[in-house]
Short mmCIF file of C-alpha atoms and ligand atoms in Angstrom, two decimals:
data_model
loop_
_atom_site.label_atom_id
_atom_site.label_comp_id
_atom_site.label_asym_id
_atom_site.label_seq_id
_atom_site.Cartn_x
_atom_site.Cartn_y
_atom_site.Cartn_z
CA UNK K 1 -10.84 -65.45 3.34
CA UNK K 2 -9.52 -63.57 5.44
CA UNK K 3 -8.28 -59.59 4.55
CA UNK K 4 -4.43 -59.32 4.72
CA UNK K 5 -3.04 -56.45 6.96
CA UNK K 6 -2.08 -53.73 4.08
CA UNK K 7 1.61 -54.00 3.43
CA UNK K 8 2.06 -51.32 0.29
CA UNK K 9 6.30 -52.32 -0.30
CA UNK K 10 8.51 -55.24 0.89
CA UNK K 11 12.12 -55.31 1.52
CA UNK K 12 13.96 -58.26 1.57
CA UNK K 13 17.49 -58.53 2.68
CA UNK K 14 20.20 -60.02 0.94
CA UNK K 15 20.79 -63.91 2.45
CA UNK K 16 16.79 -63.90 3.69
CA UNK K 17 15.39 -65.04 0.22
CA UNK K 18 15.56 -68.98 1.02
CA UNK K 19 13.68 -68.93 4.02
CA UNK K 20 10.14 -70.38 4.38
CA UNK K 21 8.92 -66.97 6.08
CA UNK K 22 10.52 -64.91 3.43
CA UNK K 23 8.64 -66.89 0.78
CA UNK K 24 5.04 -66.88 2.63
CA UNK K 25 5.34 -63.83 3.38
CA UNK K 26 5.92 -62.91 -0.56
CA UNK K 27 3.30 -65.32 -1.79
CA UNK K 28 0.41 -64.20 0.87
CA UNK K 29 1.57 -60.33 -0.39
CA UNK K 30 1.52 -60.83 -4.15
CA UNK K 31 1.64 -58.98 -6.55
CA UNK K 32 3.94 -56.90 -4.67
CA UNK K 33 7.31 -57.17 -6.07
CA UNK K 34 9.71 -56.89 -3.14
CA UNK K 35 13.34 -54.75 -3.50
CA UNK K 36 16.32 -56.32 -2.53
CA UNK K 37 18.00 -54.30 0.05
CA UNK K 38 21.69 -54.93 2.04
CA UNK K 39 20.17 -54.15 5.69
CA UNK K 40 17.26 -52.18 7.24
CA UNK K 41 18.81 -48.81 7.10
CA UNK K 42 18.60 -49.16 3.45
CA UNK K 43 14.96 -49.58 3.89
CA UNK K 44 14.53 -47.13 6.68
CA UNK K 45 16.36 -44.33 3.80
CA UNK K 46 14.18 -45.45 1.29
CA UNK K 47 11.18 -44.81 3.49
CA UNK K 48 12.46 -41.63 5.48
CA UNK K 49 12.74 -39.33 1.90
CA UNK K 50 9.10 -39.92 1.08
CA UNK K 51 7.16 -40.25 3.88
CA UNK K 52 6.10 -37.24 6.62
CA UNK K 53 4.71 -39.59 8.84
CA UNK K 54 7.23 -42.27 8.76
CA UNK K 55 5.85 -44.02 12.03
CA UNK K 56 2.63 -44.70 10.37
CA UNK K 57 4.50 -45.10 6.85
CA UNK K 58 6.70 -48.08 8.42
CA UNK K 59 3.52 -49.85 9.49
CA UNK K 60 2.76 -50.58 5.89
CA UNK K 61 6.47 -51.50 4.60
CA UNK K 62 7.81 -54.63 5.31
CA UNK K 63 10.98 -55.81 5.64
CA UNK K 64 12.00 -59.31 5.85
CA UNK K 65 15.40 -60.07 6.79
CA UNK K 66 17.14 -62.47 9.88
CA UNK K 67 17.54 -61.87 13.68
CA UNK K 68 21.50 -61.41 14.02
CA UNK K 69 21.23 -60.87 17.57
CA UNK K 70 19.38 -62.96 20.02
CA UNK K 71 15.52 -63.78 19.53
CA UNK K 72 15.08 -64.64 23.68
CA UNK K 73 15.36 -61.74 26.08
CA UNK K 74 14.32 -61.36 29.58
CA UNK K 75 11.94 -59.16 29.81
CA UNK K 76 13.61 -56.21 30.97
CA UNK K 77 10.70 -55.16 33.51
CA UNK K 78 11.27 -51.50 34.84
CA UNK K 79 12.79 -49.98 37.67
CA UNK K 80 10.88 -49.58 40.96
CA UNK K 81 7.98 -51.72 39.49
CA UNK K 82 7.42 -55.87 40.44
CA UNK K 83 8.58 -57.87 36.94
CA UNK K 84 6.98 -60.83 36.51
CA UNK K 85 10.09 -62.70 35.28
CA UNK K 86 8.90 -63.55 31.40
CA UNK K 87 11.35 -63.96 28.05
CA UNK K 88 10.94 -62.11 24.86
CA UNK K 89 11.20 -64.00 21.64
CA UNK K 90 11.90 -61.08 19.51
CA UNK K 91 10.31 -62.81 16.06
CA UNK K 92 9.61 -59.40 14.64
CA UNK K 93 9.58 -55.53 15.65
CA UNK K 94 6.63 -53.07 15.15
CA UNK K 95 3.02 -54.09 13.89
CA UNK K 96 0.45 -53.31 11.27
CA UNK K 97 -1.95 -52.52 13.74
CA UNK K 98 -2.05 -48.28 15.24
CA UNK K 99 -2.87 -47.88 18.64
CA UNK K 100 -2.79 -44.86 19.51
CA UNK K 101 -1.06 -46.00 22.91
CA UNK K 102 1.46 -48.11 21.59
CA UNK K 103 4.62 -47.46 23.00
CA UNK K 104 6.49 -49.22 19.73
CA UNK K 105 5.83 -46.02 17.77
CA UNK K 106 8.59 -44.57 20.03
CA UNK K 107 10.72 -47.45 20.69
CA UNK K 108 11.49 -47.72 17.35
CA UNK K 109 10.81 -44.14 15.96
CA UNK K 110 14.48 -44.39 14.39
CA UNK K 111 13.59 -47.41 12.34
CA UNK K 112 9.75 -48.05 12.36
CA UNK K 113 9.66 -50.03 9.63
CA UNK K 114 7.52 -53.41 10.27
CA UNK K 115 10.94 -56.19 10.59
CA UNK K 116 9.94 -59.69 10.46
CA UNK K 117 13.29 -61.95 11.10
CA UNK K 118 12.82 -65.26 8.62
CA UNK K 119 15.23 -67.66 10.55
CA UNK K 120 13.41 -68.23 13.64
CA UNK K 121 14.42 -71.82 13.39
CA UNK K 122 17.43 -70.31 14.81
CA UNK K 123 15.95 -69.52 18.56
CA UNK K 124 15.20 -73.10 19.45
CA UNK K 125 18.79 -73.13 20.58
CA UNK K 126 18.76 -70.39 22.29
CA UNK K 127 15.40 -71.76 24.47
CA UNK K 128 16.92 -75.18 24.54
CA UNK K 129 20.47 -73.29 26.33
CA UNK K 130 17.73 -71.22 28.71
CA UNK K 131 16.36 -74.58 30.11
CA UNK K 132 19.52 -76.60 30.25
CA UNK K 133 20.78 -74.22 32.47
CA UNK K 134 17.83 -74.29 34.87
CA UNK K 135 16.29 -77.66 34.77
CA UNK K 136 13.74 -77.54 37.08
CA UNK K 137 12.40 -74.13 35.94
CA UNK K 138 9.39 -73.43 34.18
CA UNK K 139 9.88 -70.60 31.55
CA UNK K 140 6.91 -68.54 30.01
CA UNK K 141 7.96 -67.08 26.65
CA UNK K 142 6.09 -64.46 24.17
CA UNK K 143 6.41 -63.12 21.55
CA UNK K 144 4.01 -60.14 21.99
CA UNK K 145 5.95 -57.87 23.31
CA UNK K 146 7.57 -56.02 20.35
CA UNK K 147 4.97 -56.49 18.03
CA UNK K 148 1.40 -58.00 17.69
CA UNK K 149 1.85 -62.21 18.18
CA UNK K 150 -0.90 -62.82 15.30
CA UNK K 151 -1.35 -60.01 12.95
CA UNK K 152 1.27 -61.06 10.38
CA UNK K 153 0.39 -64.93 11.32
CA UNK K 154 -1.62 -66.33 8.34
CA UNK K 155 0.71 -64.42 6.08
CA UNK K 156 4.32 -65.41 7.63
CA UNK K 157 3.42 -68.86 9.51
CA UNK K 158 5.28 -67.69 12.71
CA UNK K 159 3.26 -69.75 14.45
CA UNK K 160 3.50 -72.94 12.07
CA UNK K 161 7.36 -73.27 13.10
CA UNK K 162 6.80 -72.06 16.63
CA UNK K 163 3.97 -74.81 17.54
CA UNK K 164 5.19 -77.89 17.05
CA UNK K 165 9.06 -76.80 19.31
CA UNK K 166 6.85 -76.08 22.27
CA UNK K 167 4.25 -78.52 21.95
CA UNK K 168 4.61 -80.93 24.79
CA UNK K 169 7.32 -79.76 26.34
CA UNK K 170 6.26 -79.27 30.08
CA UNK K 171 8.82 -76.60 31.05
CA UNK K 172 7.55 -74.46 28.49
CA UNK K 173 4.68 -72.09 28.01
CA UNK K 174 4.69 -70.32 24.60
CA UNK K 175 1.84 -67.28 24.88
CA UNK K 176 1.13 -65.61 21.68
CA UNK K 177 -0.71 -61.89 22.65
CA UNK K 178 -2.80 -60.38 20.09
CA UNK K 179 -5.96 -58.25 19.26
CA UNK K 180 -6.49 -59.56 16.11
CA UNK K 181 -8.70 -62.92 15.16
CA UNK K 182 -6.10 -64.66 12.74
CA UNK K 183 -5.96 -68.11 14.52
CA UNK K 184 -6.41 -70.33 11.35
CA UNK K 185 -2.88 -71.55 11.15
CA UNK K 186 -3.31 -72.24 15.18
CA UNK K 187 -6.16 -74.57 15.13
CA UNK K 188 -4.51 -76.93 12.86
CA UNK K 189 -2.93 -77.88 15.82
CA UNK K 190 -3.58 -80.26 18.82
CA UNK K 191 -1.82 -81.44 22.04
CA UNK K 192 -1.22 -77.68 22.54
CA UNK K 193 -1.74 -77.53 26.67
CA UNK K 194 1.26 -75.95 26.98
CA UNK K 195 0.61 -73.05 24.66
CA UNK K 196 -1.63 -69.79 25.57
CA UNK K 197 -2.99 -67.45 23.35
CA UNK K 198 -3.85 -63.68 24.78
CA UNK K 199 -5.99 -61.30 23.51
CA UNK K 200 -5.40 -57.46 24.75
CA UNK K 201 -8.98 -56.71 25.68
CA UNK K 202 -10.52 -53.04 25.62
CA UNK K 203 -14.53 -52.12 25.76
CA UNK K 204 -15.55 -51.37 22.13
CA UNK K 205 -15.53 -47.67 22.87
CA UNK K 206 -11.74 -47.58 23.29
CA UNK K 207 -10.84 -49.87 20.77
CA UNK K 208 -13.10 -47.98 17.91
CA UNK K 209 -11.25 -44.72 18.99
CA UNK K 210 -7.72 -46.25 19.98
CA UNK K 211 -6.94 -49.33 18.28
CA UNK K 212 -7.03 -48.72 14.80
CA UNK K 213 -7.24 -51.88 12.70
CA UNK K 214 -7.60 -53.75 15.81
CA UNK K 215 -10.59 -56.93 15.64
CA UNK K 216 -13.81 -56.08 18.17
CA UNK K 217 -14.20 -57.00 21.13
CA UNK K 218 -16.58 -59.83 20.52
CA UNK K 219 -14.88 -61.10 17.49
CA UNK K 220 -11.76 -61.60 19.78
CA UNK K 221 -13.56 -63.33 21.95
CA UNK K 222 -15.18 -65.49 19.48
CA UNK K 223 -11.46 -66.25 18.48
CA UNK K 224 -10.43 -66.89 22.19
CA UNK K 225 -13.78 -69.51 22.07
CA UNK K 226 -12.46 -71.46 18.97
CA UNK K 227 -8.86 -71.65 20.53
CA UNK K 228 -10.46 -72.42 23.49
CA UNK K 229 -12.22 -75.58 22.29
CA UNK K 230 -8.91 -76.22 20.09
CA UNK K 231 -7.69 -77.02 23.43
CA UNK K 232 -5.22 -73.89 23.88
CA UNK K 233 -4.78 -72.48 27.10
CA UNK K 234 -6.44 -68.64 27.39
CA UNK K 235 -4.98 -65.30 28.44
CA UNK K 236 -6.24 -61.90 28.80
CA UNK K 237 -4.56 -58.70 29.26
CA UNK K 238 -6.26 -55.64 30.52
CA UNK K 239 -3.69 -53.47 29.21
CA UNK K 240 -3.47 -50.42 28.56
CA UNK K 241 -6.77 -49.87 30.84
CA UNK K 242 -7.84 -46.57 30.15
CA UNK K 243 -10.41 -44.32 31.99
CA UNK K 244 -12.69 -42.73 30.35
CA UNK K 245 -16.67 -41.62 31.15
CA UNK K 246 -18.37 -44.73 31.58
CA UNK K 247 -15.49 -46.75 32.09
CA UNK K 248 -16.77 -49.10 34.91
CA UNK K 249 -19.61 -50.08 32.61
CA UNK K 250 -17.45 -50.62 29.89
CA UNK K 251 -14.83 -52.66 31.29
CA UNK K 252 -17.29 -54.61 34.13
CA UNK K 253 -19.39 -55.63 30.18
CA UNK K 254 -16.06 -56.73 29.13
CA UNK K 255 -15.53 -59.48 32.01
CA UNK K 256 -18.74 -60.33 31.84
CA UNK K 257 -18.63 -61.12 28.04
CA UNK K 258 -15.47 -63.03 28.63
CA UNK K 259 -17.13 -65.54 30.82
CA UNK K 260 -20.15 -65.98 28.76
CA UNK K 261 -17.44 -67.82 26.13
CA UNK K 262 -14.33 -69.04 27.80
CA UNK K 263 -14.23 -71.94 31.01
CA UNK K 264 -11.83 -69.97 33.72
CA UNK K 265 -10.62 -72.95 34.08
CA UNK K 266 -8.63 -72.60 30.88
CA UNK K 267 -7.90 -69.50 32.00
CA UNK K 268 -4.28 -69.10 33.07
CA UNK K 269 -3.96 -65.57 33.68
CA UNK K 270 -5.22 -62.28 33.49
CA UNK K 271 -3.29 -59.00 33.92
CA UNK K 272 -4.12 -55.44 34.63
CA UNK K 273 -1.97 -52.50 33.78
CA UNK K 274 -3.21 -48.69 33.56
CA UNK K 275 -2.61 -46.65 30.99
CA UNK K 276 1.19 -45.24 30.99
CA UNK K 277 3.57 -43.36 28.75
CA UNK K 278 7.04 -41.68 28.53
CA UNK K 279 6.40 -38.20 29.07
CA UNK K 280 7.79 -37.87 25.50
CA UNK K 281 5.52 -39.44 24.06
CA UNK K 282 2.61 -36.90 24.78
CA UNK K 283 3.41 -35.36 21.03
CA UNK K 284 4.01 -37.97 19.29
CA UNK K 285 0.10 -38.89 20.39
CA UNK K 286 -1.18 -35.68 19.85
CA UNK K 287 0.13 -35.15 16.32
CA UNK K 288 -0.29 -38.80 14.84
CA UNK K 289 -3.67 -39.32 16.76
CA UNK K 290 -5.68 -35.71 17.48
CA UNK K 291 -9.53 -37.44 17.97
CA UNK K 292 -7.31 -39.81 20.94
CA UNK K 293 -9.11 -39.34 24.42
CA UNK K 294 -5.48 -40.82 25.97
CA UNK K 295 -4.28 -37.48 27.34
CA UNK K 296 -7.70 -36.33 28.92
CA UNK K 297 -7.45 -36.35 32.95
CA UNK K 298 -4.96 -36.42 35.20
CA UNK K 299 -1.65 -38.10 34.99
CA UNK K 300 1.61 -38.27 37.19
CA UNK K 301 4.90 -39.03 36.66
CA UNK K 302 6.02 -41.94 38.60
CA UNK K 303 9.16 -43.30 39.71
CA UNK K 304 10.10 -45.24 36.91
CA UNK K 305 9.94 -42.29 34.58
CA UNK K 306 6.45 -42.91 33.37
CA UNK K 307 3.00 -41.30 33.25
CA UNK K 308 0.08 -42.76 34.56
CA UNK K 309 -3.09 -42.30 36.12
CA UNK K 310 -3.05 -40.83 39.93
CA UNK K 311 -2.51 -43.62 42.45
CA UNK K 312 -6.23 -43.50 44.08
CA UNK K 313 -7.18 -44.01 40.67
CA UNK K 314 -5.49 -46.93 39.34
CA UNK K 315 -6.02 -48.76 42.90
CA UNK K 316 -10.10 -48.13 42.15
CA UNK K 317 -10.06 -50.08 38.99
CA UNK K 318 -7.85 -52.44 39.68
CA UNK K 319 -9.48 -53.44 42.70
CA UNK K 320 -13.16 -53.42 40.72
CA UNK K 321 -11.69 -55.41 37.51
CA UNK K 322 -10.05 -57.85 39.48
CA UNK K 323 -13.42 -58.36 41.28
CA UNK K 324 -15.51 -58.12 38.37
CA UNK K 325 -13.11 -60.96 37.38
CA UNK K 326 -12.51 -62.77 40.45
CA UNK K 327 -16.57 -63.02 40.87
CA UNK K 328 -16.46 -65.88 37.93
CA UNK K 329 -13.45 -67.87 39.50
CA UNK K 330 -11.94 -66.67 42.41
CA UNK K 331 -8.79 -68.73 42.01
CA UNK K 332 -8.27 -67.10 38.52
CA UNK K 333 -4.70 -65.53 38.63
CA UNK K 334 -4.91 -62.09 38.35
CA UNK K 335 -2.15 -59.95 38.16
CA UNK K 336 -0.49 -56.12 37.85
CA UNK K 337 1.54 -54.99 35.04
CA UNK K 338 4.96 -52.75 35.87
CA UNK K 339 3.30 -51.54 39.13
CA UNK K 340 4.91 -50.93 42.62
CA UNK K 341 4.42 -53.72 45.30
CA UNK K 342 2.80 -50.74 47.11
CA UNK K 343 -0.08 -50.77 44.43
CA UNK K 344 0.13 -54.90 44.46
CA UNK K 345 -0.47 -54.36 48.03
CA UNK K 346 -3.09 -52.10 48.43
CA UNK K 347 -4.85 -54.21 45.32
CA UNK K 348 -4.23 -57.46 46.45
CA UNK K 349 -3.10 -57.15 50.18
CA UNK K 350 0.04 -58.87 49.19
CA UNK K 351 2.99 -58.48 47.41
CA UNK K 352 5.30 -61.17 45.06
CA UNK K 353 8.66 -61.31 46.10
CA UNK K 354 9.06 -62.37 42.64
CA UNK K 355 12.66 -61.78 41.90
CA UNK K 356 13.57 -64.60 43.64
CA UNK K 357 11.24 -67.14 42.00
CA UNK K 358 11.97 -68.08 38.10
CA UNK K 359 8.02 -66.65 37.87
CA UNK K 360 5.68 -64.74 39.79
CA UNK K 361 2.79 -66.56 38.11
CA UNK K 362 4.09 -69.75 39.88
CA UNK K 363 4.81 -68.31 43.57
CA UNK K 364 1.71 -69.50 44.68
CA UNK K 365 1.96 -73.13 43.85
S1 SF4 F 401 -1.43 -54.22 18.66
FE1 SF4 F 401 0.13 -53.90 20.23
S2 SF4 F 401 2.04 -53.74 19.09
FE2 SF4 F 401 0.38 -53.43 17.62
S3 SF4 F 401 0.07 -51.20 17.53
FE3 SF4 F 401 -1.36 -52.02 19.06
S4 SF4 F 401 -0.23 -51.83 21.03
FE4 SF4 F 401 1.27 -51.65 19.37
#
């Protein structure tokens, strides 16, 4: 059996008790006995008065309540930088997980309590009014990007109601990013070619000093095997890639472990993205994480208002992981995350013009 992330207090809103996430979420966390609240700012006060860390604090409350605003938003990419044209399904908002890199803990420093909306029947509609409108598209939709796909999974059964919408469906691509290993609810499923589950990939090094309650490396890639064989499609995200001494080692081990499990022809794609922050986050990671190695080196602030690694850098790994990578399958499709076409050029010696294609992924086919 495997150990539940540690939820300490759950909120449920009024109007969310009937719902089938509301109660598996209540039955997986029992015996906690879960106060009835009339929103989230309710929950957020209760938190804010006891907590002095209420970042870390809203990682262990949960509150269960619905989406009242749309579940499916384009990704909103960021200025300057190549977006590669994907939806959001905004299923829930912050995660049990800590990295000390996340950029949630400042997204949502005004409410970080962990949200998990119950009626997520409700975005079919919204996905079904996406592709009416563009027939011939092809859509890729995740819901990792405001919170961890899998962490809550075998507890809420997000992907239980998720599954069976997109199985089949040819316009579709669901990808569910995570660095956990909770796929038992996923492999009771087959006929899931259309569906692609990511794992955030880090050396061991990084994740045992960054990631905190984060699976190892191996173990994810165990779990990336299973789904693999479950016939899922596979993803991997090199992101945040973060130098440290040793790096090269460390992340050229990583591809190589990844090949010793997973076909790369079930690979669909791969992206790279270097470490990068708001410059306001810098205390927020000192005080909440003072062993982090994040803010060692030499960072710049680049056009989009963010800090990353100088560009010589970034273009030297990038340009060894994607080898590394490209030396198993060199039609693997490898790709940058919210960098310049500059830095896609000098990487790749090309850049997308992806704004006018419904996905970047697809401009080569
Ligand atoms: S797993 Fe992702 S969402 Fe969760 S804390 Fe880490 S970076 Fe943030």
């Amino acid at each position: 059996m495997k150990k539940l992330p540690l939820i300490e207090k759950i909120y449920v809103e009024k109007g969310a008790e009937s719902y089938k996430i509301t109660n598996s979420l209540l039955q997986s966390f029992h015996p906690i006995i879960p106060q009835t609240v009339s929103n989230a700012e309710e929950a957020f006060a209760d938190l804010a008065k006891t907590s002095e860390d209420p970042i870390g604090e809203g990682k262990k409350r949960l509150f269960i309540g619905k989406q009242n605003g749309a579940f499916l938003k384009k990704c909103p990419g960021t200025k300057k930088m190549v977006c590669c044209n994907y939806y959001v399904l905004n299923i829930a908002t912050q995660c049990s997980l800590n990295c000390s890199y996340c950029i949630l803990q400042e997204y949502f420093q005004n409410n970080p309590i962990l949200k998990v909306f119950c009626n997520i029947q409700d975005c079919f509609a919204e996905i079904d009014q996406l592709t009416h409108s563009k027939p011939k598209g092809i859509f890729r939709i995740g819901t990792g990007e405001f919170t961890d796909s899998l962490a809550l999974d075998e507890a809420a059964g997000f992907s239980s109601e998720l599954i069976p919408y997109f199985q089949g469906k040819e316009n579709l691509i669901l990808e569910l990013k995570t660095k956990t290993t909770k796929i038992a609810n996923l492999l009771k499923h087959k006929n899931v070619g259309n569906i692609a589950i990511a794992w955030s990939l880090n050396p061991d090094p990084i994740i045992e000093r960054e990631e905190e309650g984060a699976d190892k490396l191996e173990d994810r890639l165990d779990a990336a095997r299973a789904c693999q064989e479950n016939g899922y499609k596979i993803a991997f995200h090199f992101d945040p890639i973060i130098l440290y001494p040793g790096w090269e080692n460390g992340y050229r081990d990583t591809v190589q472990k990844i090949f010793e499990r997973i076909n790369p022809e079930k690979i669909v794609w791969i992206s790279l993205g270097g470490f990068r922050y708001r410059p306001s986050m810098k205390n927020m990671i000192r005080e909440r994480f003072p062993e982090s190695g994040l803010l060692v080196g030499e960072q710049v602030l680049c056009e989009d208002g963010k800090m990353r690694y100088l560009k010589s850098l970034r273009v030297e790994a990038y340009r060894k992981i994607a080898g590394w990578i490209k030396s198993h399958g060199p039609s693997l499709r490898v790709y940058l995350c919210m960098e310049s076409p500059e830095m896609w050029r000098k990487v790749f010696k090309k850049a997308p013009m992806c704004q006018e294609k419904d996905d970047l992924l697809f401009d080569d086919e």
